[in-house]
Amino acid sequence: MSGRSAVVTGGSRGLGLLMADRLTSRGCAVTLAARDGEELERARAKLLRRQPRARVRTAVCDVREQAAVRELFASADSDCGGVDLVIANAGIIQVAPLESLRAEDFDDAMRSIFQGALHASLEALPYLRDSPGGGRLALISSVGGLLGVPHLLPYACAKAAVGTLAEGLRAETSGSGVSVTAVYPGLMRTGSHLHAEFGGAQDQEYGWFSTLAGAPLVSMNAQRAAERIVRATVRRRARLVLTPGARVADLAHGLAPATTTRLSGVAARFLPAAPAHPRGMREGKDIDPPRGPVTGTVQRAGSAMNERAADAYNERDGDTPKG
């Protein structure tokens, strides 16, 4: 991949930033795309501190707007002499029970996650077809795209659409020289709980999600995940499912979908109930963690590694760590 050009949407923090790091280590010129210009500059500085000779450019881009994505790829092509590899990673996470969600929340998820991946794919393909030897495209779905996860329903619906898009594009581009990789990660320690949006009983929803997202036996080291995703994309794999939990869920749903759905229903009964008067959605960074002697201790222990990841992977924008 040395000398090639890559574009990573959602590349300013978390998994996107880590995948960009893995691409620069392979000699790629990388364009980081995201909505926040200041966050992008911090991400670029982090990459250059690790690899001072890396070629990193940034582009403020809202992937929900196809015209903006079109301009993103035109500028990457002009500045880097082409586009050879694209990872569509941008998206949002909403955590709430169904009773606290509105149709607009599903629309937001579809626009940010599915339409973002769709716009990136449609605008990237002409450049990828012109790449020497054929370009590479990876779409980041999720374990939530493999089965309906309770309290993550808008996210799961949008990620399922991304997975279907990736598999369909793989078939449609067969023989063109372009490869498409569908990626289904499970929970990873990226610090994403700070930017996830929480509804319903917000503090309780934040508590369980941040605990599981950082628990070592449940979640995956994000650096290792980023390396495996980039390697699978470079090697033109059709499909990659990350974390043992995600692979078990994928296998269980494939072999016994009805039983898996019933078990999800059982799990949903242990999640926080919706309050009588929902208060909309708030980002995790604006929610105080649980303070109880048991729940607080469990949350701090489970999320400790994720809090460190938030600092390392540009998820924290000047906030002090939550204790």
Coordinates of C-alpha atoms in Angstrom, one line a residue:
M1 CA 0.0 0.0 0.0
S2 CA 3.0 2.3 0.1
G3 CA 2.4 5.4 -2.1
R4 CA -1.4 4.7 -2.3
S5 CA -4.1 7.1 -1.2
A6 CA -6.8 6.3 1.4
V7 CA -9.9 8.1 2.7
V8 CA -11.4 7.3 6.1
T9 CA -14.8 8.8 7.0
G10 CA -15.4 9.3 10.7
G11 CA -11.6 9.4 10.9
S12 CA -11.2 12.1 13.6
R13 CA -11.5 9.8 16.6
G14 CA -12.0 6.3 17.9
L15 CA -11.8 3.4 15.5
G16 CA -11.6 5.7 12.5
L17 CA -8.5 7.4 13.8
L18 CA -6.9 4.0 14.7
M19 CA -7.5 2.7 11.2
A20 CA -6.0 5.8 9.7
D21 CA -2.9 5.2 11.9
R22 CA -2.6 1.6 10.5
L23 CA -2.9 2.9 7.0
T24 CA -0.2 5.6 7.5
S25 CA 2.1 2.9 8.9
R26 CA 1.7 1.1 5.6
G27 CA 2.8 4.2 3.7
C28 CA -0.6 5.4 2.6
A29 CA -1.4 9.1 2.2
V30 CA -4.6 9.4 4.3
T31 CA -7.4 11.8 4.2
L32 CA -9.4 12.1 7.5
A33 CA -13.0 13.2 7.0
A34 CA -15.4 14.3 9.8
R35 CA -17.7 17.1 10.7
D36 CA -15.6 18.8 13.4
G37 CA -12.6 20.7 12.0
E38 CA -10.9 21.2 15.4
E39 CA -11.3 17.5 16.2
L40 CA -9.8 16.7 12.8
E41 CA -6.7 18.9 13.5
R42 CA -6.2 17.2 16.9
A43 CA -6.4 13.8 15.1
R44 CA -3.9 14.9 12.5
A45 CA -1.5 16.1 15.2
K46 CA -1.8 12.7 17.0
L47 CA -1.0 10.8 13.8
L48 CA 2.0 13.0 13.0
R49 CA 3.4 12.7 16.6
R50 CA 3.4 8.9 16.1
Q51 CA 4.7 9.1 12.5
P52 CA 6.3 12.4 11.7
R53 CA 6.7 11.6 8.0
A54 CA 3.2 10.4 7.4
R55 CA 1.1 12.2 4.8
V56 CA -2.1 13.2 6.5
R57 CA -4.7 15.6 5.2
T58 CA -8.1 16.5 6.7
A59 CA -11.5 17.4 5.2
V60 CA -14.5 18.8 7.0
C61 CA -17.3 16.7 5.5
D62 CA -20.9 15.8 6.6
V63 CA -21.4 12.4 5.0
R64 CA -25.2 12.9 5.2
E65 CA -24.8 15.3 2.3
Q66 CA -23.9 13.6 -1.0
A67 CA -22.6 16.8 -2.6
A68 CA -20.1 17.2 0.3
V69 CA -18.9 13.7 -0.1
R70 CA -18.5 14.3 -3.8
E71 CA -16.2 17.2 -3.0
L72 CA -14.3 15.1 -0.5
F73 CA -13.3 12.6 -3.1
A74 CA -12.6 15.2 -5.8
S75 CA -10.2 17.0 -3.5
A76 CA -8.5 13.7 -2.3
D77 CA -8.1 12.7 -5.9
S78 CA -6.6 16.1 -6.8
D79 CA -4.2 16.4 -3.9
C80 CA -3.1 12.8 -3.6
G81 CA -3.2 11.7 -7.3
G82 CA -6.1 9.3 -6.9
V83 CA -8.1 7.3 -4.3
D84 CA -7.1 3.7 -3.8
L85 CA -8.7 2.6 -0.5
V86 CA -11.8 3.9 1.3
I87 CA -13.2 3.0 4.7
A88 CA -16.7 4.2 5.4
N89 CA -16.8 4.4 9.2
A90 CA -18.9 7.5 10.1
G91 CA -21.9 7.1 12.3
I92 CA -23.7 7.7 15.6
I93 CA -24.7 5.5 18.5
Q94 CA -28.1 5.9 20.2
V95 CA -28.8 3.9 23.4
A96 CA -32.4 3.9 24.6
P97 CA -35.5 1.7 25.1
L98 CA -38.0 1.8 22.3
E99 CA -40.5 3.7 24.4
S100 CA -38.1 6.7 24.6
L101 CA -37.3 6.8 20.9
R102 CA -39.0 8.8 18.1
A103 CA -39.2 8.1 14.4
E104 CA -36.7 11.0 14.0
D105 CA -34.1 9.0 16.0
F106 CA -34.3 6.2 13.4
D107 CA -34.1 8.8 10.6
D108 CA -30.9 10.3 12.2
A109 CA -29.3 6.9 12.5
M110 CA -30.1 6.0 8.9
R111 CA -28.9 9.3 7.6
S112 CA -25.6 9.3 9.5
I113 CA -24.8 5.6 9.3
F114 CA -26.5 4.1 6.2
Q115 CA -26.7 7.2 3.9
G116 CA -23.2 8.1 5.0
A117 CA -21.9 4.7 3.9
L118 CA -24.0 4.9 0.7
H119 CA -22.8 8.3 -0.3
A120 CA -19.1 7.3 0.4
S121 CA -19.6 4.2 -1.7
L122 CA -21.2 5.8 -4.7
E123 CA -18.8 8.7 -4.8
A124 CA -15.7 6.6 -4.2
L125 CA -16.4 3.9 -6.8
P126 CA -15.4 5.9 -9.9
Y127 CA -12.0 6.6 -8.4
L128 CA -11.5 3.1 -7.0
R129 CA -12.2 1.7 -10.5
D130 CA -9.3 3.9 -11.8
S131 CA -6.9 2.7 -9.1
P132 CA -3.9 0.7 -10.4
G133 CA -4.8 -2.9 -9.7
G134 CA -8.3 -2.0 -8.5
G135 CA -9.4 -0.1 -5.4
R136 CA -10.6 -1.3 -2.0
L137 CA -13.7 -0.3 -0.2
A138 CA -14.6 -1.3 3.4
L139 CA -18.0 -0.6 5.0
I140 CA -18.1 -0.7 8.8
S141 CA -21.3 -2.4 10.0
S142 CA -21.6 -3.9 13.6
V143 CA -22.7 -6.9 15.6
G144 CA -25.8 -4.8 15.8
G145 CA -26.2 -5.3 12.0
L146 CA -26.3 -9.1 12.5
L147 CA -29.2 -9.2 15.0
G148 CA -31.6 -6.8 16.6
V149 CA -29.9 -5.6 19.8
P150 CA -32.3 -4.2 22.5
H151 CA -31.9 -0.6 23.4
L152 CA -29.8 -0.1 20.3
L153 CA -32.5 -0.4 17.7
P154 CA -31.9 2.7 15.5
Y155 CA -28.2 1.8 15.4
A156 CA -28.9 -1.8 14.7
C157 CA -31.3 -1.1 11.8
A158 CA -28.9 1.3 10.2
K159 CA -25.9 -1.1 10.6
A160 CA -27.9 -3.9 9.1
A161 CA -28.5 -1.8 6.1
V162 CA -24.8 -1.1 5.8
G163 CA -24.0 -4.8 5.9
T164 CA -26.5 -5.5 3.2
L165 CA -25.1 -2.6 1.1
A166 CA -21.5 -4.0 1.5
E167 CA -22.5 -7.5 0.4
G168 CA -24.6 -6.2 -2.5
L169 CA -21.8 -3.9 -3.7
R170 CA -19.3 -6.8 -3.5
A171 CA -21.6 -8.8 -5.9
E172 CA -22.3 -5.8 -8.2
T173 CA -18.6 -4.9 -8.5
S174 CA -17.4 -8.5 -9.1
G175 CA -15.0 -8.5 -12.0
S176 CA -14.4 -4.8 -12.0
G177 CA -11.2 -5.0 -10.0
V178 CA -12.7 -3.3 -7.0
S179 CA -13.1 -5.3 -3.8
V180 CA -15.7 -4.5 -1.0
T181 CA -15.3 -5.7 2.5
A182 CA -18.2 -5.9 5.0
V183 CA -16.9 -5.5 8.6
Y184 CA -18.9 -6.5 11.6
P185 CA -17.1 -5.4 14.8
G186 CA -18.4 -6.2 18.3
L187 CA -17.8 -4.0 21.3
M188 CA -14.4 -2.3 21.3
R189 CA -12.5 -0.1 23.8
T190 CA -12.4 3.1 21.8
G191 CA -14.0 5.5 24.3
S192 CA -17.0 5.9 22.1
H193 CA -19.4 5.9 25.1
L194 CA -18.6 9.6 25.6
H195 CA -20.1 10.5 22.2
A196 CA -22.9 7.9 22.2
E197 CA -26.4 9.4 22.8
F198 CA -28.5 8.1 25.7
G199 CA -32.2 8.3 26.2
G200 CA -34.7 6.9 28.6
A201 CA -33.2 6.5 32.1
Q202 CA -30.0 8.2 30.8
D203 CA -27.7 7.6 33.8
Q204 CA -28.7 3.9 33.9
E205 CA -28.3 3.4 30.2
Y206 CA -25.0 5.1 30.3
G207 CA -23.9 2.9 33.2
W208 CA -24.6 -0.5 31.5
F209 CA -23.3 0.6 28.1
S210 CA -20.0 2.1 29.3
T211 CA -19.4 -0.9 31.6
L212 CA -19.8 -3.5 28.8
A213 CA -18.0 -1.4 26.2
G214 CA -14.9 -1.3 28.4
A215 CA -15.0 -4.8 30.0
P216 CA -11.9 -6.8 28.9
L217 CA -13.7 -10.1 28.6
V218 CA -16.6 -8.6 26.5
S219 CA -14.9 -5.8 24.4
M220 CA -11.9 -5.9 22.1
N221 CA -8.7 -3.9 22.1
A222 CA -9.4 -1.2 19.5
Q223 CA -5.8 -1.1 18.1
R224 CA -6.0 -4.8 17.4
A225 CA -9.4 -4.4 15.8
A226 CA -8.1 -1.6 13.6
E227 CA -5.2 -3.6 12.4
R228 CA -7.4 -6.6 11.5
I229 CA -9.9 -4.4 9.6
V230 CA -7.2 -2.7 7.6
R231 CA -5.5 -6.1 6.9
A232 CA -8.8 -7.6 5.8
T233 CA -9.4 -4.6 3.5
V234 CA -6.0 -4.7 2.0
R235 CA -6.3 -8.5 1.4
R236 CA -9.7 -8.0 -0.2
R237 CA -11.6 -10.2 2.2
A238 CA -15.4 -10.3 1.6
R239 CA -16.4 -10.4 5.3
L240 CA -14.9 -9.9 8.7
V241 CA -16.6 -10.4 12.0
L242 CA -14.6 -9.2 15.0
T243 CA -14.7 -10.3 18.7
P244 CA -15.7 -13.7 19.9
G245 CA -19.1 -12.4 21.1
A246 CA -19.9 -11.1 17.7
R247 CA -18.9 -14.4 16.1
V248 CA -21.1 -16.3 18.5
A249 CA -24.0 -14.0 17.9
D250 CA -23.6 -14.3 14.1
L251 CA -23.4 -18.1 14.3
A252 CA -26.3 -18.4 16.8
H253 CA -28.6 -16.1 14.7
G254 CA -27.7 -18.0 11.5
L255 CA -28.4 -21.4 13.0
A256 CA -31.4 -20.6 15.3
P257 CA -32.7 -17.1 14.6
A258 CA -36.0 -17.6 16.5
T259 CA -34.2 -18.8 19.7
T260 CA -31.7 -16.0 19.4
T261 CA -34.5 -13.5 19.2
R262 CA -36.2 -15.0 22.2
L263 CA -32.9 -14.8 24.2
S264 CA -32.6 -11.1 23.2
G265 CA -36.0 -10.6 24.6
V266 CA -35.0 -12.1 27.9
A267 CA -31.9 -9.9 28.0
A268 CA -34.0 -6.8 27.3
R269 CA -35.9 -7.4 30.6
F270 CA -32.8 -6.8 32.6
L271 CA -32.1 -3.4 30.9
P272 CA -33.4 -0.1 32.4
A273 CA -37.1 0.6 32.0
A274 CA -38.2 3.7 30.2
P275 CA -39.2 6.6 32.5
A276 CA -42.7 8.0 32.5
H277 CA -41.4 11.3 31.0
P278 CA -38.5 10.8 28.7
R279 CA -36.0 13.7 28.5
G280 CA -34.7 13.3 24.9
M281 CA -31.1 12.3 24.2
R282 CA -27.8 13.3 25.8
E283 CA -24.2 12.5 25.0
G284 CA -22.4 10.3 27.4
K285 CA -19.8 13.1 28.2
D286 CA -22.7 15.1 29.7
I287 CA -24.0 12.3 31.9
D288 CA -22.7 11.6 35.4
P289 CA -21.7 8.0 35.9
P290 CA -23.6 5.9 38.6
R291 CA -22.6 6.8 42.2
G292 CA -24.1 3.9 44.1
P293 CA -21.7 1.7 46.2
V294 CA -22.3 -1.3 43.9
T295 CA -23.3 0.2 40.5
G296 CA -20.7 2.9 40.8
T297 CA -17.9 0.4 41.6
V298 CA -18.9 -1.9 38.8
Q299 CA -19.2 0.9 36.2
R300 CA -15.7 2.3 37.2
A301 CA -14.1 -1.1 37.0
G302 CA -15.7 -2.0 33.7
S303 CA -15.1 1.3 32.0
A304 CA -11.6 2.1 33.3
M305 CA -9.8 0.9 30.1
N306 CA -12.4 2.7 28.0
E307 CA -11.8 5.9 29.8
R308 CA -8.0 5.6 29.0
A309 CA -8.9 4.8 25.4
A310 CA -11.0 8.0 25.2
D311 CA -7.9 10.1 26.0
A312 CA -5.7 8.2 23.6
Y313 CA -8.1 8.1 20.6
N314 CA -9.3 11.7 20.6
E315 CA -12.7 11.0 22.1
R316 CA -12.4 13.6 24.8
D317 CA -12.5 17.3 23.8
G318 CA -11.1 19.0 26.8
D319 CA -13.3 17.4 29.4
T320 CA -11.9 15.9 32.6
P321 CA -12.2 12.1 32.9
K322 CA -15.2 10.8 34.7
G323 CA -14.6 9.2 38.0

